[in-house]
C-alpha cells in the first residue's frame, strides 16, 4: 500500500530518456538528427506540464488518503450519533472548564506585569512594621521617609517607585460639569519610565513633576476609550479629581492598568501634597498629609534591580537604610520590639490578588484537573467500548491486507475529528466561563483566554488526539485478522482484561466524584454559613454611598455634613441617616492602641491592645439597628463645644474595663490624643467583613474631632433601599452639583463583597462537583450499557435456563453497586485529606462535616443507581431466543 | 512506416483502455515507456497514437496499484531507460480486463450486428 515515492528528478529523467529514444527512432526512419529531436519533443508535448502532473499526483495521493480517512471517520461518527455527541460534549465540558480556570489563574498568578523586563521588578514588602504605624497586618505599605531613604540610596536598585491610591475605592472626578467616579493613583515621577511602560500618546511624568507636585494626569488606554472615545484632543483636557484640576498630559500604553490588585486604574498623577489629594482619600491627620506625617505607612513600593544584582544582595544593602528610616517620627523602638524586616517579592501577577485568590485558584485548578481526568477517561472508555464492538470490522480490514498504519491512521482521523469538534466547543465554553469567573471574582482587569491559554488547551487536546487514537488501536490489533471468521462466543470471552480495566476506571471516577462532591459540599456549606452569619444588625432597608466634598476648613466640613444629614432626613421614605468615616463592610479600618483613663491598659498574656476606630454621626447605631447595652447613641446635641463623647463595644469593655461600668471612663488614642468620655456601649457586630471575629472598637462623633473628609452615608429607608438613591443624589447635587455618589449600593451588597472570593470558590466548586457527577454518570451509563450489550448472549442463556427478570436486574445492579461501594471506600479517606487542605477556606464548618459526606455518598449512589437502571431494564427485556440467535 | 500524415484514421483511446493495452504490451517482457507507446501504435496498425502525457500518468497509476514494477536499465541502443514489467497482480488484471473487454466488444458487436440484420 505504501510505495516508496519517486523523486521528481527520477521522473524527469524518465521523460528525457523517452525523448532521446524517440529521437533515435525517428533518425533511423530517415530524419536528420536535429529534425528528429525537434519532432520527438513536439510529439511529446510539454515536458514541464507532465512534471507538474507528476508532482500534483504525488501530492494528491497522500492528501487523498487523509481525505478518504477523514471522510470515512466522519461517516462512522455520524452513524453513531449517541457516542459522538456524548464524547464531544464530555470533551467540551472537561477541556473548557480547564481552560477557563487556567485562564483566570494565568491572569492572576502567572502573567507578568505588562511592563519592560518584569523579571527585574520587585515588590517591596515588610514584616514587623514598627508599633504605632497603624498598619498592623498590612505588609505592603511604607512611610514617606522610608520611600525617600530607599530611593536616594543609589545602590542595588536602579530605582524605587512609589504609588498610592487616591482612595480605597473610587474618587470623585469631574470632566466638564458632569460628576463621575474613577480610580486614580498618585505615583512617583519615574513611575512610567522606571517600569518601562510606553506612552500611547503625550508623555509620562518626570522627577520634576514629582518635586513640584505638578497638576498633571496620565490616563489609561481603557479610560481614554471608555470616557473619551479615543479622542485625539484628550491631551490638555482638565480632569478634576476631588475638585483639583489636573491637566491630562499622556495616555498609557494599552494593557497597562496599574499595579493594583485586579483593579483597573483610570488615571495617574504625580505624588501630591494637597489635602484634597491625600493618600487613600484620608482626611488630614493633625493637619498633615502622608508626606508630612512620617508615621503613616501608606505608600506601596516597587523597585527595579540593577542587572545581575540578586535580591539577596539588594536586601543586604537596603536593610539597614530601611530599618533606620522606619523609625523616623516614632522615636526609639520599644524594648523587645521586633525589628522591621524588608523583603522583596516577584512582580509577577498581582501580589494582593495572589494572596486573596491564589490558594483558592490552585485548589480549583486541582479540582478542575480531576474533572478533566474524568472527562478524558470517559471518552477513552467510550472509544474502547465502541471499538470493541468494531473488532469484527477491524479484523476484516486486516484480513483484506490493511496494515497497522492504515488502522492507526483511520483511528487517528476519528480521534482528530472528535477532538477538534470537542475543542472548538470547549473554546467557546471557556470564553463564556472565563467571563463569568471574572465577574464572580470581581476582577476588573481585562480577563480573556489568551495565547497562553490557547496553547494550554491545544496541548491538552493534542494529548487527547493521540491517546484516543492509540488506545483503541491496541484493541483493534488484538483482534487480529482471524477474528473475522470466529463466532461471537469467542468474542465475549476475549475481553476479560478490558473489563477489569473498565472496572478500575469506574472505581477511580467514583472516587474522584466523592472527593469533588465533599469539597463542593464543604465550600457551599461554608458559603451558606457566611451568608447567614448574623451581622449584629439588620441590613434590610440600608443603602450606603460616599461623598467627598471640597472642604477648606473644619467648620465648613461640619456644616456640610450637618446640612446633608438634615436634608437627607427630609426625603420621604427615609427613616434615619447615619454618617461614618470608614464604610462598614469594606475591609477598611483605622487601628490604634488606646489609653484608658490615661494609661495603656494591661492585657493578660501579652494580648493585643489593638482597637478599631470609626468616626460617625449622630444616630448612627439607631440607623444601623445595633442594640445599645448601656448608655446612649450619639445625638445632634453632641457638638464641637459640648463634652467630647465616645461609644465602645462590648468587647472593648470586656477586655479593657473588666468588671466595671464603662460609662464615664475617659479613653484616648495612644499618640494622637482626642480624649473622650464613654457614654454608651453597643453590642458587638461585624465591622470590616462578615467573617471577622469581634475586636475592641471605639467610635468618635465627627463634629468633635478635627478630622473631616470623605464620609459614607448610611440611609435606613422603608422598602427597596436602592430606590432612594436618585432622591439622595438630588440632595447631594443641590449642595454641590459636582459631587457624585461614590459607590452607591445596598449595605448588604457591601458586606457580600467581603465574602466574594469564598462565594466564587464555593460556586465554582459546586459547579465542578455537579459537572463531575454528570460526567461520571454518563461514563458509568456508557460502561454499564456496553457491558450489558456484551453480555446479551449470556443473559439470554441465563433466562433460557430459567433466571427471572428480577435476578437479571439484580445481577446488573449489583455489579455497579459493588463498584460504587469500592469507589466510596477509597473516596472518603481521600476526601478527608482534601478537606484538611481546605480548612483555611472553611468558615463555620469542620473539614469532617457529616452532612457534606452524607450528601456526597448519597449523590454518588444515586448516580450509580440511575446510570445502571436503564441497562438493567434492557437486560431484563432481553428475549432469550433472540439473544441466542443474534450475532 | 509513413503514417504520420494521415491523422484522421486514428481513434483516441477509450478511458481505461490504455491500462489494458499497456499491460498487454508488457506480456512479452519488460519495456520502457517509449517502447510501449511505439508498440501500441504499431500493433494497432497505427490506429492508436498514444498521447505520451497520458502514458506516463497511466504508468504511475499502474505502478501504484502494484500491477507493474519498474527499474532503471539500459536500452538496446545503450541508453539509460526506465523499464516496466508486469507483476503477478498485473498479469491477473490483464486476464480479467481482457475478458471484460471481450465480453464488452462481443455485446456491442451483437447489438450492432443485430441492428444491421434488421435494416
Tab-separated table of C-alpha atoms in Angstrom, chain A residues 1 3 5-6 9-11 13-15 17-26 28-29 31 39-40 43-44 49-50 53-54 57-58 61, chain B residues 1 4 32-35 37-38 41 49 51-57 59-64 66 68 72 75-77 79-82 84:
chain	number	residue	atom	x	y	z
A	1	UNK	CA	0.000	0.000	0.000
A	3	UNK	CA	5.065	2.650	-2.289
A	5	UNK	CA	7.689	7.772	-3.593
A	6	UNK	CA	9.576	8.510	-6.768
A	9	UNK	CA	14.162	14.159	-10.649
A	10	UNK	CA	13.768	10.462	-11.333
A	11	UNK	CA	10.592	11.197	-13.217
A	13	UNK	CA	14.993	11.648	-16.221
A	14	UNK	CA	12.497	9.104	-17.477
A	15	UNK	CA	10.829	11.706	-19.684
A	17	UNK	CA	15.060	9.197	-21.831
A	18	UNK	CA	11.765	8.852	-23.645
A	19	UNK	CA	12.507	11.827	-25.874
A	20	UNK	CA	16.032	10.582	-26.636
A	21	UNK	CA	14.746	7.138	-27.576
A	22	UNK	CA	12.055	8.625	-29.759
A	23	UNK	CA	14.557	10.888	-31.499
A	24	UNK	CA	16.839	7.928	-32.256
A	25	UNK	CA	13.903	6.014	-33.672
A	26	UNK	CA	12.965	8.936	-35.891
A	28	UNK	CA	16.531	5.690	-38.013
A	29	UNK	CA	13.412	6.421	-40.028
A	31	UNK	CA	15.159	12.261	-40.338
A	39	UNK	CA	9.855	16.079	-33.800
A	40	UNK	CA	10.349	13.968	-30.709
A	43	UNK	CA	5.316	14.721	-30.261
A	44	UNK	CA	5.757	14.519	-26.524
A	49	UNK	CA	3.322	20.032	-17.851
A	50	UNK	CA	3.986	16.358	-17.312
A	53	UNK	CA	1.157	16.491	-13.301
A	54	UNK	CA	3.550	14.095	-11.657
A	57	UNK	CA	-0.397	13.451	-8.440
A	58	UNK	CA	2.092	12.712	-5.694
A	61	UNK	CA	-2.134	10.683	-3.430
B	1	UNK	CA	6.183	3.479	-41.735
B	4	UNK	CA	2.456	10.480	-39.524
B	32	UNK	CA	10.418	1.305	-21.440
B	33	UNK	CA	7.743	3.978	-21.916
B	34	UNK	CA	8.738	4.981	-25.394
B	35	UNK	CA	8.805	1.336	-26.475
B	37	UNK	CA	3.988	3.777	-26.962
B	38	UNK	CA	5.620	2.566	-30.163
B	41	UNK	CA	0.935	2.305	-32.136
B	49	UNK	CA	-1.496	7.052	-31.204
B	51	UNK	CA	-0.536	10.534	-26.049
B	52	UNK	CA	2.710	10.434	-24.165
B	53	UNK	CA	1.473	12.513	-21.289
B	54	UNK	CA	-1.333	10.091	-20.521
B	55	UNK	CA	1.054	7.212	-20.945
B	56	UNK	CA	3.227	8.266	-18.061
B	57	UNK	CA	0.295	9.100	-15.816
B	59	UNK	CA	2.264	4.013	-15.846
B	60	UNK	CA	2.450	5.722	-12.474
B	61	UNK	CA	-1.065	4.629	-11.673
B	62	UNK	CA	-0.318	1.032	-12.582
B	63	UNK	CA	2.862	1.138	-10.554
B	64	UNK	CA	0.995	2.416	-7.512
B	66	UNK	CA	1.292	-2.804	-7.981
B	68	UNK	CA	3.625	-3.149	-12.921
B	72	UNK	CA	16.210	1.610	-14.476
B	75	UNK	CA	18.081	0.110	-23.785
B	76	UNK	CA	19.155	-1.924	-26.853
B	77	UNK	CA	20.993	1.120	-28.162
B	79	UNK	CA	20.597	4.369	-23.381
B	80	UNK	CA	19.519	4.569	-19.794
B	81	UNK	CA	15.777	3.992	-19.604
B	82	UNK	CA	13.177	3.004	-17.056
B	84	UNK	CA	8.453	-1.578	-16.812
